[in-house]
Amino acid sequence: MHDLPCASSCSGGDVPDGRRRAFLKVLPAVTAGAASLAALPAEAAEGAKPHWGMLVDARQCIGCQACTVACIMENVVPEGSFRTVVSTYAVTTGEGAAAVTGTHVLPRLCNHCDNPPCVPVCPVGATFKREDGAVLVDGERCVGCAYCVQACPYDARFINHHTGKADKCTFCSHRVEAGLLPACVETCVGGARVFGDLNDPKSEIRRLMADAKDELKVLKPEQGTRPQVFYVGLDPRLQGKVDGTQTPALSGLTWQPKSHGG
């Protein structure tokens, strides 16, 4: 089987060949709701469609923003807006003379929730969740009311000031349908992002999630949104962070976009 070609927005990082080949091998998938919070998905009925998700290994992320740039180029995201971004925090451990401050990163994007709060608030049904797990916006229906932007607890949506419509990460559904990886995954320098079928027990994402099952986290689990973006190696103090507000032990963002966050 041939390797996947690099996205036109490639920023210098290469995804391992095995990951490309594994992505193309689509096996039985699950029904919606199989991946709940940070629990491993259950096996799906034979012949079911894929249910896409992403695993982010914060230990491998170097905060280079290659994913951010790749996404902007691939999806023609307007200046000042972001479908994905890596926020960088200064985190202090200990007190007084023993205090140590280190840098921690938080890659952010739409969580493609299995219980997306953005869907029921849309007055025209423009936001919807597909059978494959992707939460998308129908630009023909969207009236730009921004109800979905306000409903998202992850600050993952914005109103595109070129189109006047709601905009967000789509898991690069146009690339996935063509057998390619999302642009942010294809260009990740550290290989920190893994995309695949959450219901294929033989997929790389399922294998890595099983290996790290005691360390898996999702952002804001108390919201009950059942995110399909999972994290490994995420500092627990960042688990509820999606913006620039400060909390104890967090000295704030050391880098953030000029306007909208991922």
mmCIF file of C-alpha atoms in Angstrom:
data_model
loop_
_atom_site.group_PDB
_atom_site.id
_atom_site.type_symbol
_atom_site.label_atom_id
_atom_site.label_comp_id
_atom_site.label_asym_id
_atom_site.label_seq_id
_atom_site.Cartn_x
_atom_site.Cartn_y
_atom_site.Cartn_z
ATOM 1 C CA MET A 1 0.000 0.000 0.000
ATOM 2 C CA HIS A 2 1.304 3.448 -0.889
ATOM 3 C CA ASP A 3 2.145 6.075 1.703
ATOM 4 C CA LEU A 4 -0.188 9.017 2.080
ATOM 5 C CA PRO A 5 1.049 12.189 0.367
ATOM 6 C CA CYS A 6 1.909 15.154 2.558
ATOM 7 C CA ALA A 7 -0.629 17.980 2.732
ATOM 8 C CA SER A 8 0.049 21.022 0.600
ATOM 9 C CA SER A 9 0.360 22.910 3.887
ATOM 10 C CA CYS A 10 3.153 20.672 5.222
ATOM 11 C CA SER A 11 5.264 22.578 7.739
ATOM 12 C CA GLY A 12 8.231 20.256 7.983
ATOM 13 C CA GLY A 13 6.958 17.393 10.174
ATOM 14 C CA ASP A 14 6.422 13.873 8.880
ATOM 15 C CA VAL A 15 3.924 11.310 10.109
ATOM 16 C CA PRO A 16 5.452 7.805 10.429
ATOM 17 C CA ASP A 17 4.793 5.589 7.403
ATOM 18 C CA GLY A 18 3.122 2.950 9.558
ATOM 19 C CA ARG A 19 0.625 5.512 10.801
ATOM 20 C CA ARG A 20 -0.302 6.446 7.233
ATOM 21 C CA ARG A 21 -0.821 2.841 6.237
ATOM 22 C CA ALA A 22 -2.785 2.068 9.399
ATOM 23 C CA PHE A 23 -5.093 5.011 8.798
ATOM 24 C CA LEU A 24 -6.125 3.666 5.398
ATOM 25 C CA LYS A 25 -7.093 0.323 6.899
ATOM 26 C CA VAL A 26 -10.683 0.930 7.960
ATOM 27 C CA LEU A 27 -12.160 -1.998 9.925
ATOM 28 C CA PRO A 28 -15.467 -2.375 11.837
ATOM 29 C CA ALA A 29 -16.534 0.775 13.647
ATOM 30 C CA VAL A 30 -18.953 1.716 16.440
ATOM 31 C CA THR A 31 -22.225 3.395 16.940
ATOM 32 C CA ALA A 32 -22.244 6.934 18.332
ATOM 33 C CA GLY A 33 -21.578 7.279 22.033
ATOM 34 C CA ALA A 34 -19.161 4.354 22.335
ATOM 35 C CA ALA A 35 -16.320 6.600 23.510
ATOM 36 C CA SER A 36 -17.525 8.228 26.696
ATOM 37 C CA LEU A 37 -15.365 10.691 28.632
ATOM 38 C CA ALA A 38 -11.918 9.116 28.891
ATOM 39 C CA ALA A 39 -13.134 5.524 28.728
ATOM 40 C CA LEU A 40 -12.027 3.228 25.938
ATOM 41 C CA PRO A 41 -14.642 2.747 23.210
ATOM 42 C CA ALA A 42 -16.535 -0.520 23.086
ATOM 43 C CA GLU A 43 -16.309 -2.766 20.053
ATOM 44 C CA ALA A 44 -18.745 -2.012 17.249
ATOM 45 C CA ALA A 45 -21.061 -4.193 15.280
ATOM 46 C CA GLU A 46 -19.420 -5.737 12.232
ATOM 47 C CA GLY A 47 -19.819 -3.610 9.117
ATOM 48 C CA ALA A 48 -20.576 -0.368 10.947
ATOM 49 C CA LYS A 49 -19.059 2.897 9.744
ATOM 50 C CA PRO A 50 -15.912 4.456 11.267
ATOM 51 C CA HIS A 51 -16.188 6.763 14.259
ATOM 52 C CA TRP A 52 -13.306 9.210 14.034
ATOM 53 C CA GLY A 53 -11.414 10.647 16.971
ATOM 54 C CA MET A 54 -8.046 12.093 17.903
ATOM 55 C CA LEU A 55 -5.471 11.359 20.581
ATOM 56 C CA VAL A 56 -3.129 14.197 21.560
ATOM 57 C CA ASP A 57 0.088 13.295 23.392
ATOM 58 C CA ALA A 58 1.059 16.503 25.194
ATOM 59 C CA ARG A 59 4.451 14.957 26.016
ATOM 60 C CA GLN A 60 5.334 14.988 22.316
ATOM 61 C CA CYS A 61 4.039 18.476 21.548
ATOM 62 C CA ILE A 62 6.768 21.138 21.346
ATOM 63 C CA GLY A 63 4.413 24.068 20.808
ATOM 64 C CA CYS A 64 5.816 24.865 17.363
ATOM 65 C CA GLN A 65 2.384 25.808 15.937
ATOM 66 C CA ALA A 66 3.003 23.772 12.761
ATOM 67 C CA CYS A 67 -0.504 22.358 13.229
ATOM 68 C CA THR A 68 -1.945 25.865 13.510
ATOM 69 C CA VAL A 69 -0.267 27.049 10.309
ATOM 70 C CA ALA A 70 -1.148 23.848 8.415
ATOM 71 C CA CYS A 71 -4.800 24.208 9.387
ATOM 72 C CA ILE A 72 -4.908 27.855 8.323
ATOM 73 C CA MET A 73 -3.393 27.039 4.937
ATOM 74 C CA GLU A 74 -5.465 23.918 4.321
ATOM 75 C CA ASN A 75 -8.811 25.422 5.322
ATOM 76 C CA VAL A 76 -8.263 29.067 4.321
ATOM 77 C CA VAL A 77 -8.933 30.286 7.864
ATOM 78 C CA PRO A 78 -9.138 34.109 7.990
ATOM 79 C CA GLU A 79 -6.588 36.191 9.860
ATOM 80 C CA GLY A 80 -7.215 36.411 13.588
ATOM 81 C CA SER A 81 -9.206 33.145 13.735
ATOM 82 C CA PHE A 82 -8.076 29.596 14.437
ATOM 83 C CA ARG A 83 -9.590 26.128 14.033
ATOM 84 C CA THR A 84 -6.762 24.652 16.066
ATOM 85 C CA VAL A 85 -4.022 26.232 18.158
ATOM 86 C CA VAL A 86 -1.506 25.302 20.855
ATOM 87 C CA SER A 87 -1.777 27.408 24.014
ATOM 88 C CA THR A 88 1.403 27.588 26.113
ATOM 89 C CA TYR A 89 1.216 28.027 29.887
ATOM 90 C CA ALA A 90 3.771 28.695 32.607
ATOM 91 C CA VAL A 91 2.974 26.279 35.448
ATOM 92 C CA THR A 92 4.560 26.645 38.893
ATOM 93 C CA THR A 93 5.078 23.665 41.182
ATOM 94 C CA GLY A 94 6.044 24.096 44.834
ATOM 95 C CA GLU A 95 6.245 27.224 46.955
ATOM 96 C CA GLY A 96 8.839 29.775 48.013
ATOM 97 C CA ALA A 97 12.455 28.879 47.337
ATOM 98 C CA ALA A 98 11.390 25.399 46.222
ATOM 99 C CA ALA A 99 9.060 26.740 43.525
ATOM 100 C CA VAL A 100 9.827 25.555 40.001
ATOM 101 C CA THR A 101 8.155 27.017 36.915
ATOM 102 C CA GLY A 102 7.943 25.040 33.718
ATOM 103 C CA THR A 103 6.245 25.416 30.347
ATOM 104 C CA HIS A 104 3.233 23.261 29.522
ATOM 105 C CA VAL A 105 1.321 23.124 26.249
ATOM 106 C CA LEU A 106 -2.347 22.544 25.522
ATOM 107 C CA PRO A 107 -3.196 21.683 21.887
ATOM 108 C CA ARG A 108 -6.797 22.725 21.273
ATOM 109 C CA LEU A 109 -9.442 22.069 18.621
ATOM 110 C CA CYS A 110 -13.105 21.156 18.333
ATOM 111 C CA ASN A 111 -13.699 18.067 20.466
ATOM 112 C CA HIS A 112 -16.331 16.620 18.078
ATOM 113 C CA CYS A 113 -18.375 15.687 21.122
ATOM 114 C CA ASP A 114 -20.761 12.744 21.138
ATOM 115 C CA ASN A 115 -23.132 15.023 23.082
ATOM 116 C CA PRO A 116 -22.381 18.358 21.363
ATOM 117 C CA PRO A 117 -24.044 21.363 23.064
ATOM 118 C CA CYS A 118 -23.664 23.360 19.837
ATOM 119 C CA VAL A 119 -26.214 21.222 17.975
ATOM 120 C CA PRO A 120 -29.487 21.779 19.898
ATOM 121 C CA VAL A 121 -29.020 25.559 20.168
ATOM 122 C CA CYS A 122 -28.832 26.099 16.401
ATOM 123 C CA PRO A 123 -32.203 27.603 15.353
ATOM 124 C CA VAL A 124 -31.890 26.474 11.725
ATOM 125 C CA GLY A 125 -30.269 23.046 12.118
ATOM 126 C CA ALA A 126 -27.019 24.150 10.503
ATOM 127 C CA THR A 127 -24.803 22.384 13.061
ATOM 128 C CA PHE A 128 -25.051 18.605 12.991
ATOM 129 C CA LYS A 129 -23.127 15.455 13.908
ATOM 130 C CA ARG A 130 -22.431 12.881 11.218
ATOM 131 C CA GLU A 131 -22.498 9.113 11.686
ATOM 132 C CA ASP A 132 -18.684 9.082 11.503
ATOM 133 C CA GLY A 133 -18.458 11.322 14.580
ATOM 134 C CA ALA A 134 -17.551 14.630 12.936
ATOM 135 C CA VAL A 135 -19.493 17.702 14.054
ATOM 136 C CA LEU A 136 -19.939 20.010 11.062
ATOM 137 C CA VAL A 137 -21.647 23.232 9.983
ATOM 138 C CA ASP A 138 -23.878 23.496 6.907
ATOM 139 C CA GLY A 139 -22.838 26.867 5.492
ATOM 140 C CA GLU A 140 -25.952 27.051 3.330
ATOM 141 C CA ARG A 141 -28.194 26.958 6.396
ATOM 142 C CA CYS A 142 -26.085 28.914 8.895
ATOM 143 C CA VAL A 143 -27.322 32.462 9.563
ATOM 144 C CA GLY A 144 -24.352 33.526 11.682
ATOM 145 C CA CYS A 145 -26.334 34.013 14.888
ATOM 146 C CA ALA A 146 -23.386 32.738 16.994
ATOM 147 C CA TYR A 147 -25.584 30.729 19.378
ATOM 148 C CA CYS A 148 -23.337 27.713 18.783
ATOM 149 C CA VAL A 149 -20.228 29.813 19.445
ATOM 150 C CA GLN A 150 -21.601 30.758 22.847
ATOM 151 C CA ALA A 151 -22.733 27.206 23.631
ATOM 152 C CA CYS A 152 -19.322 25.591 23.035
ATOM 153 C CA PRO A 153 -17.492 25.153 26.372
ATOM 154 C CA TYR A 154 -14.159 24.716 24.549
ATOM 155 C CA ASP A 155 -14.005 28.068 22.729
ATOM 156 C CA ALA A 156 -13.657 26.025 19.548
ATOM 157 C CA ARG A 157 -16.023 28.009 17.309
ATOM 158 C CA PHE A 158 -16.006 31.467 15.766
ATOM 159 C CA ILE A 159 -17.884 33.503 13.205
ATOM 160 C CA ASN A 160 -15.838 33.654 10.028
ATOM 161 C CA HIS A 161 -15.647 37.359 9.189
ATOM 162 C CA HIS A 162 -15.262 36.551 5.484
ATOM 163 C CA THR A 163 -18.324 34.319 5.164
ATOM 164 C CA GLY A 164 -20.440 35.509 8.103
ATOM 165 C CA LYS A 165 -20.968 31.843 9.036
ATOM 166 C CA ALA A 166 -20.004 29.718 12.045
ATOM 167 C CA ASP A 167 -16.611 28.084 11.523
ATOM 168 C CA LYS A 168 -14.623 25.401 13.348
ATOM 169 C CA CYS A 169 -12.382 22.347 13.014
ATOM 170 C CA THR A 170 -13.950 19.685 10.793
ATOM 171 C CA PHE A 171 -11.315 16.966 11.353
ATOM 172 C CA CYS A 172 -10.453 17.976 7.750
ATOM 173 C CA SER A 173 -13.399 15.873 6.609
ATOM 174 C CA HIS A 174 -12.622 16.653 2.950
ATOM 175 C CA ARG A 175 -9.191 15.067 3.398
ATOM 176 C CA VAL A 176 -10.469 12.122 5.434
ATOM 177 C CA GLU A 177 -13.032 11.318 2.731
ATOM 178 C CA ALA A 178 -10.134 11.220 0.253
ATOM 179 C CA GLY A 179 -8.177 8.781 2.446
ATOM 180 C CA LEU A 180 -5.838 11.422 3.869
ATOM 181 C CA LEU A 181 -5.025 12.466 7.410
ATOM 182 C CA PRO A 182 -6.146 15.842 8.792
ATOM 183 C CA ALA A 183 -3.623 18.575 7.949
ATOM 184 C CA CYS A 184 -2.688 19.139 11.611
ATOM 185 C CA VAL A 185 -1.845 15.443 12.039
ATOM 186 C CA GLU A 186 0.092 15.227 8.777
ATOM 187 C CA THR A 187 2.282 18.182 9.718
ATOM 188 C CA CYS A 188 2.829 17.591 13.450
ATOM 189 C CA VAL A 189 6.597 17.791 13.973
ATOM 190 C CA GLY A 190 6.574 15.707 17.163
ATOM 191 C CA GLY A 191 3.946 13.181 16.083
ATOM 192 C CA ALA A 192 1.794 14.359 18.980
ATOM 193 C CA ARG A 193 -1.523 13.970 17.149
ATOM 194 C CA VAL A 194 -2.955 10.574 16.206
ATOM 195 C CA PHE A 195 -6.167 10.357 14.196
ATOM 196 C CA GLY A 196 -8.159 7.233 13.519
ATOM 197 C CA ASP A 197 -11.202 5.032 13.952
ATOM 198 C CA LEU A 198 -12.035 4.840 17.659
ATOM 199 C CA ASN A 199 -14.017 1.683 17.111
ATOM 200 C CA ASP A 200 -11.400 -0.300 15.296
ATOM 201 C CA PRO A 201 -9.635 -2.213 18.102
ATOM 202 C CA LYS A 202 -6.636 -2.768 15.797
ATOM 203 C CA SER A 203 -6.158 0.891 14.891
ATOM 204 C CA GLU A 204 -3.154 2.826 16.166
ATOM 205 C CA ILE A 205 -5.305 5.249 18.120
ATOM 206 C CA ARG A 206 -7.058 2.418 19.956
ATOM 207 C CA ARG A 207 -3.751 0.702 20.706
ATOM 208 C CA LEU A 208 -2.221 3.873 22.104
ATOM 209 C CA MET A 209 -5.336 4.633 24.141
ATOM 210 C CA ALA A 210 -5.279 1.130 25.589
ATOM 211 C CA ASP A 211 -1.603 1.495 26.504
ATOM 212 C CA ALA A 212 -2.324 4.790 28.273
ATOM 213 C CA LYS A 213 -5.794 3.992 29.614
ATOM 214 C CA ASP A 214 -4.905 5.097 33.158
ATOM 215 C CA GLU A 215 -3.626 8.453 31.896
ATOM 216 C CA LEU A 216 -6.326 9.365 29.374
ATOM 217 C CA LYS A 217 -8.003 12.709 29.904
ATOM 218 C CA VAL A 218 -10.564 14.877 28.142
ATOM 219 C CA LEU A 219 -11.086 18.592 28.587
ATOM 220 C CA LYS A 220 -13.842 19.686 30.974
ATOM 221 C CA PRO A 221 -15.288 16.209 31.608
ATOM 222 C CA GLU A 222 -17.807 17.728 34.018
ATOM 223 C CA GLN A 223 -19.617 19.270 31.034
ATOM 224 C CA GLY A 224 -20.898 15.847 29.987
ATOM 225 C CA THR A 225 -20.184 16.509 26.302
ATOM 226 C CA ARG A 226 -18.352 13.188 25.756
ATOM 227 C CA PRO A 227 -15.401 14.613 23.747
ATOM 228 C CA GLN A 228 -13.810 12.513 21.027
ATOM 229 C CA VAL A 229 -10.449 14.243 21.419
ATOM 230 C CA PHE A 230 -8.392 12.535 24.123
ATOM 231 C CA TYR A 231 -5.192 13.617 25.837
ATOM 232 C CA VAL A 232 -2.183 11.806 27.281
ATOM 233 C CA GLY A 233 0.461 13.566 29.375
ATOM 234 C CA LEU A 234 -1.747 16.578 30.048
ATOM 235 C CA ASP A 235 -1.024 18.415 33.301
ATOM 236 C CA PRO A 236 -4.237 17.990 35.355
ATOM 237 C CA ARG A 237 -4.200 21.713 36.124
ATOM 238 C CA LEU A 238 -4.759 22.365 32.417
ATOM 239 C CA GLN A 239 -7.652 19.932 32.029
ATOM 240 C CA GLY A 240 -10.210 22.679 32.561
ATOM 241 C CA LYS A 241 -8.287 25.363 30.677
ATOM 242 C CA VAL A 242 -9.316 26.603 27.262
ATOM 243 C CA ASP A 243 -8.695 30.322 27.608
ATOM 244 C CA GLY A 244 -6.299 32.828 29.125
ATOM 245 C CA THR A 245 -7.839 33.165 32.581
ATOM 246 C CA GLN A 246 -5.520 32.433 35.486
ATOM 247 C CA THR A 247 -5.960 29.904 38.272
ATOM 248 C CA PRO A 248 -3.741 29.031 41.277
ATOM 249 C CA ALA A 249 -0.379 27.561 40.209
ATOM 250 C CA LEU A 250 -0.922 28.857 36.658
ATOM 251 C CA SER A 251 0.943 32.060 35.961
ATOM 252 C CA GLY A 252 -1.034 32.514 32.760
ATOM 253 C CA LEU A 253 -0.467 32.058 29.085
ATOM 254 C CA THR A 254 3.035 32.629 27.766
ATOM 255 C CA TRP A 255 1.643 32.529 24.208
ATOM 256 C CA GLN A 256 -1.846 32.964 22.848
ATOM 257 C CA PRO A 257 -3.349 34.062 19.520
ATOM 258 C CA LYS A 258 -4.166 37.725 19.032
ATOM 259 C CA SER A 259 -7.891 37.160 19.043
ATOM 260 C CA HIS A 260 -9.846 33.919 18.829
ATOM 261 C CA GLY A 261 -8.597 30.694 20.413
ATOM 262 C CA GLY A 262 -8.693 27.167 18.932
#
